[in-house]
């Protein structure tokens, strides 16, 4: 019997083409990674522009996928909530009765505060909202903590603007693209937020740890004791974040520093509000006109 011309019996052309395509993609990916590494090393501004351009392209796709995942994930939660609604209703009614006295006291304090501010002729400076956008992705495995916002320069978002969620401070805008922005989260090691303790006004600094939590550090006082449950809000110092916005709650006792959990978890947020800085940087004075001879 004559030998077969093709000795690779049983090996289809589809598998050959698939293997060849895999090698091509591997080589192309290696080359692209090398080019990006060189660009990030020798030209960081160009690399940042390329990164934000890629984020602007992927942000709409991430928004659609995120909306679909949230919609599917909300079905079991809605079913479980329907079964628990009766018991929760009775519990909430009892809680409302218990907190009625606290609510009345809070209203009295708010009225006294308003009256005293009027007497002192003080005026609160309110931050101006820019846009409400969705956090479509966030880092979870690296030492840095960033998130992508599906709004950019076209929507008026600029670097340095604070990002606030329904439950507290999320972070601040670090970089912006046409329709996407990169947000530095409060848990990032480069994040520092001036805060104060709600029960006594103690000033402190909330510094990110890079692991999903923050460090609360005393500023001026020594031997300061932090207890579990201490709540910290923004103080307004520095002019970036408006005062009184929740930041974190202490999760472990400590002296001069303690670990705290942020109120706003980026992974659980649907939307976030981008605001102008609480105290905008004043504009530069116009240059003096050159005297004509």
PDB file of C-alpha atoms in Angstrom, residues 50-275:
ATOM      1  CA  UNK A  50      -3.385  56.851  25.772  1.00  0.00           C
ATOM      2  CA  UNK A  51      -4.782  55.301  28.944  1.00  0.00           C
ATOM      3  CA  UNK A  52      -7.641  57.816  29.151  1.00  0.00           C
ATOM      4  CA  UNK A  53      -8.380  57.352  25.426  1.00  0.00           C
ATOM      5  CA  UNK A  54      -8.707  53.603  26.015  1.00  0.00           C
ATOM      6  CA  UNK A  55     -10.904  54.261  29.061  1.00  0.00           C
ATOM      7  CA  UNK A  56     -13.150  56.524  26.979  1.00  0.00           C
ATOM      8  CA  UNK A  57     -13.623  53.664  24.491  1.00  0.00           C
ATOM      9  CA  UNK A  58     -14.298  50.960  27.092  1.00  0.00           C
ATOM     10  CA  UNK A  59     -16.428  53.064  29.463  1.00  0.00           C
ATOM     11  CA  UNK A  60     -19.676  52.754  27.400  1.00  0.00           C
ATOM     12  CA  UNK A  61     -19.215  48.976  27.104  1.00  0.00           C
ATOM     13  CA  UNK A  62     -18.523  48.713  30.840  1.00  0.00           C
ATOM     14  CA  UNK A  63     -21.636  50.792  31.551  1.00  0.00           C
ATOM     15  CA  UNK A  64     -23.847  48.417  29.544  1.00  0.00           C
ATOM     16  CA  UNK A  65     -22.308  45.296  31.110  1.00  0.00           C
ATOM     17  CA  UNK A  66     -22.515  46.787  34.596  1.00  0.00           C
ATOM     18  CA  UNK A  67     -26.199  47.662  34.125  1.00  0.00           C
ATOM     19  CA  UNK A  68     -26.953  44.126  32.904  1.00  0.00           C
ATOM     20  CA  UNK A  69     -25.109  42.455  35.788  1.00  0.00           C
ATOM     21  CA  UNK A  70     -26.815  44.672  38.354  1.00  0.00           C
ATOM     22  CA  UNK A  71     -30.217  43.970  36.796  1.00  0.00           C
ATOM     23  CA  UNK A  72     -29.737  40.191  36.961  1.00  0.00           C
ATOM     24  CA  UNK A  73     -28.269  40.341  40.475  1.00  0.00           C
ATOM     25  CA  UNK A  74     -31.186  42.408  41.751  1.00  0.00           C
ATOM     26  CA  UNK A  75     -33.780  39.691  40.975  1.00  0.00           C
ATOM     27  CA  UNK A  76     -32.945  37.351  43.925  1.00  0.00           C
ATOM     28  CA  UNK A  77     -32.595  40.347  46.216  1.00  0.00           C
ATOM     29  CA  UNK A  78     -36.036  41.642  45.201  1.00  0.00           C
ATOM     30  CA  UNK A  79     -37.616  38.234  45.874  1.00  0.00           C
ATOM     31  CA  UNK A  80     -35.963  37.973  49.285  1.00  0.00           C
ATOM     32  CA  UNK A  81     -36.980  41.533  50.167  1.00  0.00           C
ATOM     33  CA  UNK A  82     -40.608  40.728  49.349  1.00  0.00           C
ATOM     34  CA  UNK A  83     -40.616  37.899  51.903  1.00  0.00           C
ATOM     35  CA  UNK A  84     -38.900  40.017  54.564  1.00  0.00           C
ATOM     36  CA  UNK A  85     -40.953  43.156  54.072  1.00  0.00           C
ATOM     37  CA  UNK A  86     -43.615  42.373  56.707  1.00  0.00           C
ATOM     38  CA  UNK A  87     -41.165  41.744  59.545  1.00  0.00           C
ATOM     39  CA  UNK A  88     -39.034  44.727  58.572  1.00  0.00           C
ATOM     40  CA  UNK A  89     -42.109  46.968  58.523  1.00  0.00           C
ATOM     41  CA  UNK A  90     -42.948  46.141  62.164  1.00  0.00           C
ATOM     42  CA  UNK A  91     -39.306  46.578  63.175  1.00  0.00           C
ATOM     43  CA  UNK A  92     -39.074  49.966  61.475  1.00  0.00           C
ATOM     44  CA  UNK A  93     -42.238  51.164  63.192  1.00  0.00           C
ATOM     45  CA  UNK A  94     -40.793  50.265  66.595  1.00  0.00           C
ATOM     46  CA  UNK A  95     -37.480  51.940  65.710  1.00  0.00           C
ATOM     47  CA  UNK A  96     -39.318  55.086  64.616  1.00  0.00           C
ATOM     48  CA  UNK A  97     -41.016  55.349  68.003  1.00  0.00           C
ATOM     49  CA  UNK A  98     -37.696  54.929  69.829  1.00  0.00           C
ATOM     50  CA  UNK A  99     -35.981  57.603  67.778  1.00  0.00           C
ATOM     51  CA  UNK A 100     -38.778  60.158  67.894  1.00  0.00           C
ATOM     52  CA  UNK A 101     -37.197  61.866  70.912  1.00  0.00           C
ATOM     53  CA  UNK A 102     -33.794  61.999  69.190  1.00  0.00           C
ATOM     54  CA  UNK A 103     -35.389  63.491  66.077  1.00  0.00           C
ATOM     55  CA  UNK A 104     -37.063  66.220  68.114  1.00  0.00           C
ATOM     56  CA  UNK A 105     -33.775  67.053  69.818  1.00  0.00           C
ATOM     57  CA  UNK A 106     -31.964  67.173  66.469  1.00  0.00           C
ATOM     58  CA  UNK A 107     -34.541  69.593  65.122  1.00  0.00           C
ATOM     59  CA  UNK A 108     -34.063  71.868  68.131  1.00  0.00           C
ATOM     60  CA  UNK A 109     -30.271  71.808  67.650  1.00  0.00           C
ATOM     61  CA  UNK A 110     -30.630  72.557  63.936  1.00  0.00           C
ATOM     62  CA  UNK A 111     -32.896  75.509  64.684  1.00  0.00           C
ATOM     63  CA  UNK A 112     -30.460  76.893  67.279  1.00  0.00           C
ATOM     64  CA  UNK A 113     -27.593  76.458  64.840  1.00  0.00           C
ATOM     65  CA  UNK A 114     -29.506  78.330  62.122  1.00  0.00           C
ATOM     66  CA  UNK A 115     -30.349  81.145  64.554  1.00  0.00           C
ATOM     67  CA  UNK A 116     -26.750  81.513  65.748  1.00  0.00           C
ATOM     68  CA  UNK A 117     -25.430  81.582  62.197  1.00  0.00           C
ATOM     69  CA  UNK A 118     -27.879  84.325  61.378  1.00  0.00           C
ATOM     70  CA  UNK A 119     -26.731  86.328  64.399  1.00  0.00           C
ATOM     71  CA  UNK A 120     -23.081  85.915  63.425  1.00  0.00           C
ATOM     72  CA  UNK A 121     -23.903  86.735  59.786  1.00  0.00           C
ATOM     73  CA  UNK A 122     -22.178  83.613  58.551  1.00  0.00           C
ATOM     74  CA  UNK A 123     -22.901  82.139  55.157  1.00  0.00           C
ATOM     75  CA  UNK A 124     -22.382  78.505  54.205  1.00  0.00           C
ATOM     76  CA  UNK A 125     -20.638  77.897  50.930  1.00  0.00           C
ATOM     77  CA  UNK A 126     -22.386  75.085  49.084  1.00  0.00           C
ATOM     78  CA  UNK A 127     -20.565  72.973  46.505  1.00  0.00           C
ATOM     79  CA  UNK A 128     -21.982  73.186  42.982  1.00  0.00           C
ATOM     80  CA  UNK A 129     -22.892  69.818  41.421  1.00  0.00           C
ATOM     81  CA  UNK A 130     -21.408  69.154  37.996  1.00  0.00           C
ATOM     82  CA  UNK A 131     -22.842  65.820  36.879  1.00  0.00           C
ATOM     83  CA  UNK A 132     -24.253  62.551  38.195  1.00  0.00           C
ATOM     84  CA  UNK A 133     -22.429  59.572  36.678  1.00  0.00           C
ATOM     85  CA  UNK A 134     -21.904  55.846  37.186  1.00  0.00           C
ATOM     86  CA  UNK A 135     -18.762  54.152  38.508  1.00  0.00           C
ATOM     87  CA  UNK A 136     -18.351  51.422  35.903  1.00  0.00           C
ATOM     88  CA  UNK A 137     -15.233  49.713  37.249  1.00  0.00           C
ATOM     89  CA  UNK A 138     -12.733  49.816  40.095  1.00  0.00           C
ATOM     90  CA  UNK A 139      -9.407  48.178  40.914  1.00  0.00           C
ATOM     91  CA  UNK A 140      -9.564  45.315  43.374  1.00  0.00           C
ATOM     92  CA  UNK A 141      -6.294  43.372  43.164  1.00  0.00           C
ATOM     93  CA  UNK A 142      -3.503  45.968  42.984  1.00  0.00           C
ATOM     94  CA  UNK A 143      -1.998  48.157  45.693  1.00  0.00           C
ATOM     95  CA  UNK A 144      -3.572  51.253  44.130  1.00  0.00           C
ATOM     96  CA  UNK A 145      -7.270  52.076  44.269  1.00  0.00           C
ATOM     97  CA  UNK A 146      -8.858  53.750  41.246  1.00  0.00           C
ATOM     98  CA  UNK A 147     -12.290  53.775  39.636  1.00  0.00           C
ATOM     99  CA  UNK A 148     -13.538  54.721  36.170  1.00  0.00           C
ATOM    100  CA  UNK A 149     -16.405  57.216  35.917  1.00  0.00           C
ATOM    101  CA  UNK A 150     -18.482  57.242  32.726  1.00  0.00           C
ATOM    102  CA  UNK A 151     -18.340  61.041  32.432  1.00  0.00           C
ATOM    103  CA  UNK A 152     -15.447  63.234  31.293  1.00  0.00           C
ATOM    104  CA  UNK A 153     -14.505  66.625  29.915  1.00  0.00           C
ATOM    105  CA  UNK A 154     -17.553  66.744  27.645  1.00  0.00           C
ATOM    106  CA  UNK A 155     -19.744  66.642  30.787  1.00  0.00           C
ATOM    107  CA  UNK A 156     -17.664  69.284  32.613  1.00  0.00           C
ATOM    108  CA  UNK A 157     -15.615  66.898  34.769  1.00  0.00           C
ATOM    109  CA  UNK A 158     -12.119  68.221  35.551  1.00  0.00           C
ATOM    110  CA  UNK A 159      -9.177  66.910  37.617  1.00  0.00           C
ATOM    111  CA  UNK A 160      -9.415  67.775  41.303  1.00  0.00           C
ATOM    112  CA  UNK A 161     -13.207  67.619  41.590  1.00  0.00           C
ATOM    113  CA  UNK A 162     -14.588  65.637  44.560  1.00  0.00           C
ATOM    114  CA  UNK A 163     -16.740  62.552  43.919  1.00  0.00           C
ATOM    115  CA  UNK A 164     -19.470  61.889  46.501  1.00  0.00           C
ATOM    116  CA  UNK A 165     -21.764  58.887  46.805  1.00  0.00           C
ATOM    117  CA  UNK A 166     -25.098  58.545  48.618  1.00  0.00           C
ATOM    118  CA  UNK A 167     -23.349  57.349  51.794  1.00  0.00           C
ATOM    119  CA  UNK A 168     -20.148  59.407  51.798  1.00  0.00           C
ATOM    120  CA  UNK A 169     -16.942  60.491  50.078  1.00  0.00           C
ATOM    121  CA  UNK A 170     -15.792  58.276  47.204  1.00  0.00           C
ATOM    122  CA  UNK A 171     -12.628  60.155  46.171  1.00  0.00           C
ATOM    123  CA  UNK A 172     -11.482  62.808  43.743  1.00  0.00           C
ATOM    124  CA  UNK A 173     -11.019  63.017  39.990  1.00  0.00           C
ATOM    125  CA  UNK A 174      -7.418  62.346  39.005  1.00  0.00           C
ATOM    126  CA  UNK A 175      -7.497  62.261  35.184  1.00  0.00           C
ATOM    127  CA  UNK A 176     -10.158  63.015  32.606  1.00  0.00           C
ATOM    128  CA  UNK A 177     -10.857  61.894  29.061  1.00  0.00           C
ATOM    129  CA  UNK A 178     -13.597  62.987  26.631  1.00  0.00           C
ATOM    130  CA  UNK A 179     -16.310  60.767  28.170  1.00  0.00           C
ATOM    131  CA  UNK A 180     -14.511  59.042  31.070  1.00  0.00           C
ATOM    132  CA  UNK A 181     -12.597  60.027  34.174  1.00  0.00           C
ATOM    133  CA  UNK A 182     -10.214  58.270  36.540  1.00  0.00           C
ATOM    134  CA  UNK A 183     -11.105  58.621  40.220  1.00  0.00           C
ATOM    135  CA  UNK A 184      -8.588  58.306  43.075  1.00  0.00           C
ATOM    136  CA  UNK A 185     -10.518  56.452  45.787  1.00  0.00           C
ATOM    137  CA  UNK A 186     -10.285  57.314  49.493  1.00  0.00           C
ATOM    138  CA  UNK A 187      -8.679  53.901  50.126  1.00  0.00           C
ATOM    139  CA  UNK A 188      -5.697  54.601  47.831  1.00  0.00           C
ATOM    140  CA  UNK A 189      -2.362  55.121  49.654  1.00  0.00           C
ATOM    141  CA  UNK A 190      -1.996  58.543  47.958  1.00  0.00           C
ATOM    142  CA  UNK A 191      -5.366  59.778  49.313  1.00  0.00           C
ATOM    143  CA  UNK A 192      -5.329  62.158  52.307  1.00  0.00           C
ATOM    144  CA  UNK A 193      -8.580  63.740  53.534  1.00  0.00           C
ATOM    145  CA  UNK A 194      -8.877  66.199  56.471  1.00  0.00           C
ATOM    146  CA  UNK A 195     -11.630  64.923  58.773  1.00  0.00           C
ATOM    147  CA  UNK A 196     -13.105  65.539  62.229  1.00  0.00           C
ATOM    148  CA  UNK A 197     -14.729  63.253  64.776  1.00  0.00           C
ATOM    149  CA  UNK A 198     -18.466  63.786  65.034  1.00  0.00           C
ATOM    150  CA  UNK A 199     -18.779  63.449  68.822  1.00  0.00           C
ATOM    151  CA  UNK A 200     -16.171  66.045  69.799  1.00  0.00           C
ATOM    152  CA  UNK A 201     -14.836  67.686  66.616  1.00  0.00           C
ATOM    153  CA  UNK A 202     -11.344  66.179  66.966  1.00  0.00           C
ATOM    154  CA  UNK A 203      -9.332  67.002  63.796  1.00  0.00           C
ATOM    155  CA  UNK A 204      -7.629  64.098  62.045  1.00  0.00           C
ATOM    156  CA  UNK A 205      -6.416  62.826  58.685  1.00  0.00           C
ATOM    157  CA  UNK A 206      -7.955  59.889  56.805  1.00  0.00           C
ATOM    158  CA  UNK A 207      -5.178  58.184  54.815  1.00  0.00           C
ATOM    159  CA  UNK A 208      -5.810  55.270  52.450  1.00  0.00           C
ATOM    160  CA  UNK A 209      -4.223  51.908  53.189  1.00  0.00           C
ATOM    161  CA  UNK A 210      -4.646  50.296  49.764  1.00  0.00           C
ATOM    162  CA  UNK A 211      -6.572  47.329  51.174  1.00  0.00           C
ATOM    163  CA  UNK A 212     -10.106  48.738  51.234  1.00  0.00           C
ATOM    164  CA  UNK A 213      -9.733  50.585  54.540  1.00  0.00           C
ATOM    165  CA  UNK A 214      -8.240  53.873  55.789  1.00  0.00           C
ATOM    166  CA  UNK A 215      -6.044  55.009  58.656  1.00  0.00           C
ATOM    167  CA  UNK A 216      -7.399  57.725  60.970  1.00  0.00           C
ATOM    168  CA  UNK A 217      -4.438  59.720  62.333  1.00  0.00           C
ATOM    169  CA  UNK A 218      -4.545  62.494  64.907  1.00  0.00           C
ATOM    170  CA  UNK A 219      -3.213  65.849  63.752  1.00  0.00           C
ATOM    171  CA  UNK A 220      -2.156  67.979  66.721  1.00  0.00           C
ATOM    172  CA  UNK A 221      -3.090  66.153  69.929  1.00  0.00           C
ATOM    173  CA  UNK A 222      -1.055  63.281  71.352  1.00  0.00           C
ATOM    174  CA  UNK A 223      -2.228  60.113  73.091  1.00  0.00           C
ATOM    175  CA  UNK A 224      -5.578  60.411  71.344  1.00  0.00           C
ATOM    176  CA  UNK A 225      -7.734  57.336  71.817  1.00  0.00           C
ATOM    177  CA  UNK A 226      -9.952  56.074  69.012  1.00  0.00           C
ATOM    178  CA  UNK A 227     -12.816  53.728  69.868  1.00  0.00           C
ATOM    179  CA  UNK A 228     -14.752  51.306  67.721  1.00  0.00           C
ATOM    180  CA  UNK A 229     -17.714  53.104  66.171  1.00  0.00           C
ATOM    181  CA  UNK A 230     -16.186  56.601  66.098  1.00  0.00           C
ATOM    182  CA  UNK A 231     -17.515  58.387  63.015  1.00  0.00           C
ATOM    183  CA  UNK A 232     -15.465  60.851  60.975  1.00  0.00           C
ATOM    184  CA  UNK A 233     -16.720  63.408  58.453  1.00  0.00           C
ATOM    185  CA  UNK A 234     -14.923  65.885  56.206  1.00  0.00           C
ATOM    186  CA  UNK A 235     -13.781  69.054  57.962  1.00  0.00           C
ATOM    187  CA  UNK A 236     -13.622  71.322  54.907  1.00  0.00           C
ATOM    188  CA  UNK A 237      -9.939  72.057  55.521  1.00  0.00           C
ATOM    189  CA  UNK A 238      -7.989  72.337  52.269  1.00  0.00           C
ATOM    190  CA  UNK A 239     -10.976  73.580  50.276  1.00  0.00           C
ATOM    191  CA  UNK A 240     -11.520  70.426  48.206  1.00  0.00           C
ATOM    192  CA  UNK A 241     -14.227  68.442  50.012  1.00  0.00           C
ATOM    193  CA  UNK A 242     -17.312  70.138  51.506  1.00  0.00           C
ATOM    194  CA  UNK A 243     -17.555  69.827  55.305  1.00  0.00           C
ATOM    195  CA  UNK A 244     -19.809  67.360  57.030  1.00  0.00           C
ATOM    196  CA  UNK A 245     -19.742  64.541  54.450  1.00  0.00           C
ATOM    197  CA  UNK A 246     -19.291  61.035  56.021  1.00  0.00           C
ATOM    198  CA  UNK A 247     -15.891  59.450  55.375  1.00  0.00           C
ATOM    199  CA  UNK A 248     -15.274  56.415  57.599  1.00  0.00           C
ATOM    200  CA  UNK A 249     -16.124  54.599  60.839  1.00  0.00           C
ATOM    201  CA  UNK A 250     -13.412  53.225  63.179  1.00  0.00           C
ATOM    202  CA  UNK A 251     -13.335  49.420  63.205  1.00  0.00           C
ATOM    203  CA  UNK A 252     -10.592  48.804  65.795  1.00  0.00           C
ATOM    204  CA  UNK A 253      -9.460  50.625  68.932  1.00  0.00           C
ATOM    205  CA  UNK A 254      -6.216  52.560  68.681  1.00  0.00           C
ATOM    206  CA  UNK A 255      -4.029  55.316  70.111  1.00  0.00           C
ATOM    207  CA  UNK A 256      -3.048  58.227  67.796  1.00  0.00           C
ATOM    208  CA  UNK A 257      -4.120  56.094  64.796  1.00  0.00           C
ATOM    209  CA  UNK A 258      -6.815  53.552  64.077  1.00  0.00           C
ATOM    210  CA  UNK A 259      -8.172  51.515  61.179  1.00  0.00           C
ATOM    211  CA  UNK A 260     -11.531  52.617  59.765  1.00  0.00           C
ATOM    212  CA  UNK A 261     -13.947  51.393  57.085  1.00  0.00           C
ATOM    213  CA  UNK A 262     -15.164  53.946  54.505  1.00  0.00           C
ATOM    214  CA  UNK A 263     -18.889  54.572  54.330  1.00  0.00           C
ATOM    215  CA  UNK A 264     -18.895  54.616  50.510  1.00  0.00           C
ATOM    216  CA  UNK A 265     -17.875  51.305  48.914  1.00  0.00           C
ATOM    217  CA  UNK A 266     -17.233  51.843  45.148  1.00  0.00           C
ATOM    218  CA  UNK A 267     -18.208  48.251  44.287  1.00  0.00           C
ATOM    219  CA  UNK A 268     -21.722  48.771  45.685  1.00  0.00           C
ATOM    220  CA  UNK A 269     -22.404  52.229  44.226  1.00  0.00           C
ATOM    221  CA  UNK A 270     -24.755  52.756  41.307  1.00  0.00           C
ATOM    222  CA  UNK A 271     -24.203  56.479  40.841  1.00  0.00           C
ATOM    223  CA  UNK A 272     -21.938  59.155  42.250  1.00  0.00           C
ATOM    224  CA  UNK A 273     -22.117  62.949  42.230  1.00  0.00           C
ATOM    225  CA  UNK A 274     -19.215  65.008  40.880  1.00  0.00           C
ATOM    226  CA  UNK A 275     -19.035  68.455  42.472  1.00  0.00           C
TER     227      UNK A 275
END
